[in-house]
Amino acid sequence: MEVKQKRMTKQKAVIFDIISSTTSHPTADWIYEQARKRIPDISLGTVYRNLQVLIHDGKIMELNYGKGQSRFDGNANLHYHFVCEQCGKLYDFACDDSLISGETFANVPGKIQSYRLECYGICNDCLKIKNVLY
Amino acid sequence: MEVKQKRMTKQKAVIFDIISSTTSHPTADWIYEQARKRIPDISLGTVYRNLQVLIHDGKIMELNYGKGQSRFDGNANLHYHFVCEQCGKLYDFACDDSLISGETFANVPGKIQSYRLECYGICNDCLKIKNVLY
DNA sequence: AGAGTAAATAGTAACTGTTATCAGAAAATA
DNA sequence: TATTTTCTGATAACAGTTACTATTTACTCT
């Protein structure tokens, strides 16, 4: 797939604005629905194309957890994610980077450039609702 | 999807044997090709179905990195993965579990049940071949 | 500003990986 | 052996994403 894109278009600007003004880690479909409110005849292909461009440019991150749709994150800075296995919500969390470095990767057979850490469990909201169950 | 399966079948045994005798984290397609050498008319659907059953039974792990095909790992014990971005190879690595615990997840808005750690970079083999470039 | 041209778009078809369906085969049970 | 249940192979359906192409749009150079 070709990800170069030099020109600024209305579509690209709107897509970037949508992603960077939410913290909800939206899917391409959701972004498409939002974008249609501003550009009614925007096409889903354009959304996907521009998402790739924005990723390529380091403006956004793509998060894919298992199967299903990818999610996109307007915060391209280093941070981690917590997935609630009850409600499916995706939470950001920060942690001291130094906790996972050095020794942690001592056994890796190569040179590390990046890593990815995610955790799974039950979020506080779900714990409140049905805390008997967990 | 239904993942219960009580009976041991030739197909299931062969699939499990193939996965557990390689450390190469194969895809469903590769497993299918190997299985056809032993059961020529086995179907791809059967491979997928039995992979789900084996995952459900905790015999194997599914690894999905971004898009593309899932990979399967006959080692269901806790361990981590290193992906070479040059050659695409997937390496296992162990690390002291205690390095990533406690404080690391202090800010998580919920109760953690599991986590996943992967790292990306250039493997030693690729570094040898073209070490000027990295 | 207007013309020329290279790049991006909308709409749609195609593709990929996976899952569902279902008639028939195989295994368990009687 | 007959009956019932589970699993299979073959194939169709599906979801998410990407490719294609004629048309439109943004930028460049007067």
Coordinates of C-alpha atoms (C1' of nucleotides) in Angstrom, one line a residue:
Chain A
M1 CA 0.0 0.0 0.0
E2 CA 1.1 3.5 -0.8
V3 CA 1.2 5.8 2.2
K4 CA 2.8 8.9 0.8
Q5 CA 0.6 11.9 0.6
K6 CA 1.9 15.4 0.1
R7 CA -1.2 17.5 -0.2
M8 CA -3.4 18.7 2.6
T9 CA -7.0 17.9 1.8
K10 CA -10.2 18.7 3.6
Q11 CA -10.7 15.0 4.2
K12 CA -7.3 14.5 5.7
A13 CA -7.7 17.5 8.0
V14 CA -11.2 16.4 9.2
I15 CA -10.0 12.9 9.9
F16 CA -7.1 14.1 11.9
D17 CA -9.2 16.6 13.8
I18 CA -11.7 13.8 14.7
I19 CA -9.0 11.5 16.0
S20 CA -7.1 14.1 17.9
S21 CA -10.2 15.5 19.6
T22 CA -11.2 12.2 21.2
T23 CA -9.6 9.9 23.7
S24 CA -11.9 7.0 22.8
H25 CA -9.5 5.1 20.5
P26 CA -12.1 4.9 17.7
T27 CA -12.4 2.4 14.9
A28 CA -12.2 3.3 11.2
D29 CA -16.0 2.9 11.0
W30 CA -16.6 5.4 13.8
I31 CA -14.3 7.9 12.3
Y32 CA -16.0 7.5 9.0
E33 CA -19.4 8.1 10.6
Q34 CA -18.1 11.2 12.3
A35 CA -16.5 12.5 9.2
R36 CA -19.7 12.1 7.2
K37 CA -21.3 14.7 9.4
R38 CA -18.9 17.2 8.0
I39 CA -18.2 15.8 4.6
P40 CA -21.4 13.8 3.7
D41 CA -19.9 12.1 0.7
I42 CA -16.5 11.2 2.1
S43 CA -15.8 7.6 1.3
L44 CA -14.6 4.9 3.7
G45 CA -11.6 4.2 1.5
T46 CA -10.5 7.8 2.0
V47 CA -10.7 7.3 5.7
Y48 CA -8.6 4.2 5.6
R49 CA -6.1 5.8 3.2
N50 CA -5.6 8.9 5.3
L51 CA -5.4 6.9 8.5
Q52 CA -2.4 5.1 7.0
V53 CA -0.9 8.4 6.0
L54 CA -1.3 9.8 9.5
I55 CA 0.3 6.7 11.0
H56 CA 3.1 7.0 8.5
D57 CA 3.7 10.6 9.5
G58 CA 3.7 9.6 13.2
K59 CA 0.7 11.7 14.0
I60 CA -1.5 8.9 15.2
M61 CA -1.0 5.3 16.4
E62 CA -2.8 2.1 15.3
L63 CA -3.8 -0.3 18.0
N64 CA -4.8 -3.8 17.0
Y65 CA -5.9 -6.2 19.6
G66 CA -6.5 -9.6 18.2
K67 CA -9.0 -9.9 15.5
G68 CA -11.8 -7.4 14.6
Q69 CA -11.3 -3.8 13.8
S70 CA -8.2 -1.8 14.4
R71 CA -8.5 1.2 16.7
F72 CA -6.7 4.5 16.3
D73 CA -5.2 6.7 18.9
G74 CA -4.6 10.4 18.4
N75 CA -2.0 10.3 21.1
A76 CA 1.2 9.2 19.4
N77 CA 3.3 9.6 22.5
L78 CA 4.5 6.6 24.3
H79 CA 1.9 5.2 26.6
Y80 CA 0.2 1.9 27.3
H81 CA -3.3 0.4 27.1
F82 CA -5.5 -1.5 29.4
V83 CA -8.4 -3.4 27.9
C84 CA -11.4 -4.2 30.0
E85 CA -12.5 -7.7 29.1
Q86 CA -16.0 -7.1 30.5
C87 CA -17.1 -3.9 28.7
G88 CA -14.4 -3.8 26.0
K89 CA -13.4 -0.3 26.9
L90 CA -9.8 0.7 26.2
Y91 CA -8.0 2.8 28.7
D92 CA -4.7 4.7 28.5
F93 CA -2.2 4.4 31.3
A94 CA 1.2 5.8 31.9
C95 CA 4.0 4.1 33.8
D96 CA 7.6 4.7 34.5
D97 CA 9.3 3.6 31.4
S98 CA 12.4 2.6 33.3
L99 CA 10.6 -0.2 35.0
I100 CA 10.5 -2.1 31.8
S101 CA 13.9 -1.8 30.3
G102 CA 17.5 -3.0 30.7
E103 CA 17.3 -6.4 32.3
T104 CA 13.8 -7.1 31.0
F105 CA 15.1 -7.4 27.5
A106 CA 18.5 -8.9 28.3
N107 CA 17.7 -12.2 26.6
V108 CA 16.3 -10.8 23.4
P109 CA 18.2 -12.1 20.4
G110 CA 18.6 -8.8 18.6
K111 CA 18.5 -5.0 18.9
I112 CA 15.2 -3.6 20.2
Q113 CA 13.7 -0.6 18.6
S114 CA 10.3 -0.5 20.2
Y115 CA 8.0 -2.5 22.4
R116 CA 4.5 -2.8 23.2
L117 CA 2.8 -3.5 26.6
E118 CA -0.9 -4.1 27.1
C119 CA -2.8 -5.4 30.0
Y120 CA -6.2 -7.0 30.3
G121 CA -8.6 -7.3 33.1
I122 CA -11.7 -5.7 34.6
C123 CA -12.0 -1.9 34.8
N124 CA -13.1 0.0 37.9
D125 CA -16.5 0.8 36.4
C126 CA -17.3 -2.8 35.8
L127 CA -15.9 -3.8 39.2
K128 CA -18.3 -1.4 40.9
I129 CA -21.3 -2.7 39.0
K130 CA -20.8 -6.4 39.5
N131 CA -18.0 -6.6 42.0
V132 CA -19.4 -9.8 43.5
L133 CA -18.4 -11.6 40.4
Y134 CA -14.8 -10.9 40.3
Chain B
M1 CA -18.0 -19.6 17.7
E2 CA -18.3 -23.0 19.4
V3 CA -15.1 -24.3 20.8
K4 CA -16.2 -27.3 22.8
Q5 CA -14.9 -30.5 21.4
K6 CA -14.7 -33.7 23.4
R7 CA -13.5 -36.3 21.1
M8 CA -9.9 -36.9 20.1
T9 CA -9.8 -37.2 16.3
K10 CA -6.9 -38.0 14.0
Q11 CA -7.2 -34.4 12.7
K12 CA -6.9 -32.8 16.1
A13 CA -4.0 -35.0 17.1
V14 CA -2.1 -34.3 13.9
I15 CA -2.7 -30.5 14.2
F16 CA -1.5 -30.5 17.8
D17 CA 1.5 -32.6 17.0
I18 CA 2.5 -30.2 14.2
I19 CA 2.3 -27.2 16.4
S20 CA 4.0 -28.7 19.4
S21 CA 6.9 -30.0 17.3
T22 CA 7.9 -26.6 15.9
T23 CA 9.2 -23.4 17.5
S24 CA 8.4 -21.4 14.4
H25 CA 5.1 -19.9 15.5
P26 CA 3.3 -21.0 12.3
T27 CA 0.2 -19.6 10.7
A28 CA -3.0 -21.6 10.1
D29 CA -2.0 -21.9 6.4
W30 CA 1.3 -23.4 7.2
I31 CA -0.2 -25.8 9.7
Y32 CA -2.8 -26.7 7.0
E33 CA -0.1 -27.5 4.4
Q34 CA 1.8 -29.7 6.9
A35 CA -1.3 -31.5 8.0
R36 CA -2.2 -32.3 4.3
K37 CA 1.0 -34.3 4.1
R38 CA -0.4 -36.6 6.7
I39 CA -4.2 -36.3 6.0
P40 CA -4.4 -35.3 2.3
D41 CA -8.1 -34.3 2.4
I42 CA -8.1 -32.4 5.7
S43 CA -9.9 -29.1 5.3
L44 CA -8.7 -25.6 6.3
G45 CA -11.9 -25.2 8.3
T46 CA -11.0 -28.2 10.4
V47 CA -7.6 -26.7 11.0
Y48 CA -9.1 -23.4 12.2
R49 CA -11.7 -25.2 14.3
N50 CA -9.2 -27.4 16.0
L51 CA -6.8 -24.5 16.6
Q52 CA -9.7 -22.7 18.5
V53 CA -10.3 -25.9 20.5
L54 CA -6.6 -26.2 21.4
I55 CA -6.5 -22.6 22.5
H56 CA -9.7 -23.1 24.5
D57 CA -8.1 -26.0 26.2
G58 CA -4.9 -24.0 27.0
K59 CA -2.7 -26.3 24.9
I60 CA -1.5 -23.6 22.5
M61 CA -1.4 -19.8 22.3
E62 CA -2.6 -17.5 19.6
L63 CA -0.4 -14.6 18.7
N64 CA -1.8 -11.8 16.6
Y65 CA 0.4 -9.0 15.6
G66 CA -1.4 -6.3 13.8
K67 CA -3.1 -7.4 10.6
G68 CA -2.5 -10.4 8.6
Q69 CA -2.6 -14.0 9.7
S70 CA -2.6 -15.1 13.3
R71 CA 0.3 -17.2 14.4
F72 CA 0.1 -20.1 16.8
D73 CA 2.5 -21.1 19.5
G74 CA 2.8 -24.7 20.9
N75 CA 4.4 -23.3 24.0
A76 CA 1.4 -22.2 26.2
N77 CA 3.6 -21.2 29.1
L78 CA 4.2 -17.5 29.9
H79 CA 6.8 -16.1 27.7
Y80 CA 7.3 -13.1 25.4
H81 CA 8.0 -12.4 21.8
F82 CA 10.5 -10.4 19.8
V83 CA 9.6 -9.6 16.2
C84 CA 12.3 -8.9 13.7
E85 CA 11.1 -6.0 11.5
Q86 CA 13.7 -6.9 8.9
C87 CA 13.1 -10.6 8.2
G88 CA 9.7 -11.0 10.0
K89 CA 10.9 -13.8 12.2
L90 CA 9.3 -14.2 15.6
Y91 CA 11.6 -15.1 18.5
D92 CA 10.7 -16.3 22.0
F93 CA 12.3 -14.7 24.9
A94 CA 12.1 -15.2 28.6
C95 CA 12.5 -12.5 31.2
D96 CA 12.1 -12.2 34.9
D97 CA 8.4 -11.7 35.4
S98 CA 8.9 -9.6 38.5
L99 CA 10.5 -6.9 36.5
I100 CA 7.2 -6.0 35.0
S101 CA 4.8 -6.0 37.9
G102 CA 3.7 -4.0 40.9
E103 CA 4.6 -0.4 40.2
T104 CA 4.4 -0.8 36.5
F105 CA 0.7 -1.2 36.6
A106 CA 0.0 1.1 39.5
N107 CA -1.9 3.6 37.4
V108 CA -4.2 1.1 35.7
P109 CA -7.9 1.9 36.2
G110 CA -8.9 -1.6 37.1
K111 CA -7.9 -5.1 38.1
I112 CA -5.4 -6.8 35.9
Q113 CA -5.8 -10.4 34.9
S114 CA -3.1 -10.7 32.3
Y115 CA -0.7 -8.7 30.2
R116 CA 1.2 -8.9 27.0
L117 CA 4.6 -7.7 26.2
E118 CA 6.2 -7.7 22.8
C119 CA 9.2 -6.1 21.4
Y120 CA 10.3 -5.1 17.9
G121 CA 13.6 -4.5 16.3
I122 CA 16.3 -6.2 14.3
C123 CA 17.4 -9.7 15.1
N124 CA 21.0 -10.8 15.5
D125 CA 21.0 -12.7 12.2
C126 CA 19.9 -9.6 10.3
L127 CA 22.4 -7.5 12.2
K128 CA 25.2 -9.7 11.0
I129 CA 24.2 -9.6 7.4
K130 CA 23.7 -5.9 7.0
N131 CA 25.0 -4.4 10.2
V132 CA 26.2 -1.3 8.5
L133 CA 22.6 -0.2 8.0
Y134 CA 21.4 -0.3 11.6
Chain C
dA1 C1' -6.5 34.9 -11.2
dG2 C1' -6.3 31.1 -14.8
dA3 C1' -4.2 27.0 -17.0
dG4 C1' -1.8 22.9 -16.6
dT5 C1' -0.7 18.8 -14.2
dA6 C1' 0.0 15.8 -10.6
dA7 C1' -2.2 13.8 -6.7
dA8 C1' -6.3 12.7 -4.0
dT9 C1' -11.1 11.5 -4.1
dA10 C1' -15.8 8.8 -4.3
dG11 C1' -17.7 4.8 -5.5
dT12 C1' -17.3 0.3 -6.0
dA13 C1' -15.2 -4.2 -6.8
dA14 C1' -11.9 -7.3 -5.1
dC15 C1' -9.2 -9.5 -1.8
dT16 C1' -7.7 -11.8 2.7
dG17 C1' -8.3 -14.3 6.8
dT18 C1' -11.6 -16.4 9.3
dT19 C1' -16.1 -18.4 10.5
dA20 C1' -20.7 -20.6 9.5
dT21 C1' -23.4 -24.0 7.3
dC22 C1' -24.7 -28.5 6.3
dA23 C1' -24.8 -33.2 4.3
dG24 C1' -22.3 -37.1 5.2
dA25 C1' -18.7 -39.8 7.9
dA26 C1' -16.8 -41.4 12.1
dA27 C1' -17.0 -42.3 16.9
dA28 C1' -19.4 -43.4 21.1
dT29 C1' -23.3 -45.7 23.1
dA30 C1' -26.8 -49.0 23.5
Chain D
dT1 C1' -25.7 -53.9 14.9
dA2 C1' -28.6 -49.9 15.3
dT3 C1' -28.9 -45.4 17.1
dT4 C1' -27.3 -41.1 18.4
dT5 C1' -24.0 -37.6 18.8
dT6 C1' -20.0 -35.3 17.4
dC7 C1' -16.8 -34.1 13.9
dT8 C1' -15.5 -33.6 9.2
dG9 C1' -14.8 -31.7 4.2
dA10 C1' -16.4 -28.7 1.1
dT11 C1' -18.0 -24.6 0.2
dA12 C1' -20.4 -20.3 1.0
dA13 C1' -20.6 -16.3 3.7
dC14 C1' -18.6 -12.8 6.2
dA15 C1' -15.9 -8.6 8.1
dG16 C1' -12.4 -5.6 7.6
dT17 C1' -9.4 -3.6 4.6
dT18 C1' -7.3 -2.5 0.2
dA19 C1' -7.1 -1.8 -5.0
dC20 C1' -9.0 0.2 -9.1
dT21 C1' -10.5 3.9 -12.0
dA22 C1' -12.8 7.9 -13.8
dT23 C1' -13.4 12.3 -12.0
dT24 C1' -12.3 16.1 -9.0
dT25 C1' -9.2 18.9 -6.3
dA26 C1' -5.0 21.1 -4.7
dC27 C1' -0.8 23.0 -5.8
dT28 C1' 2.6 25.4 -9.4
dC29 C1' 3.8 28.5 -12.7
dT30 C1' 2.8 31.9 -15.2

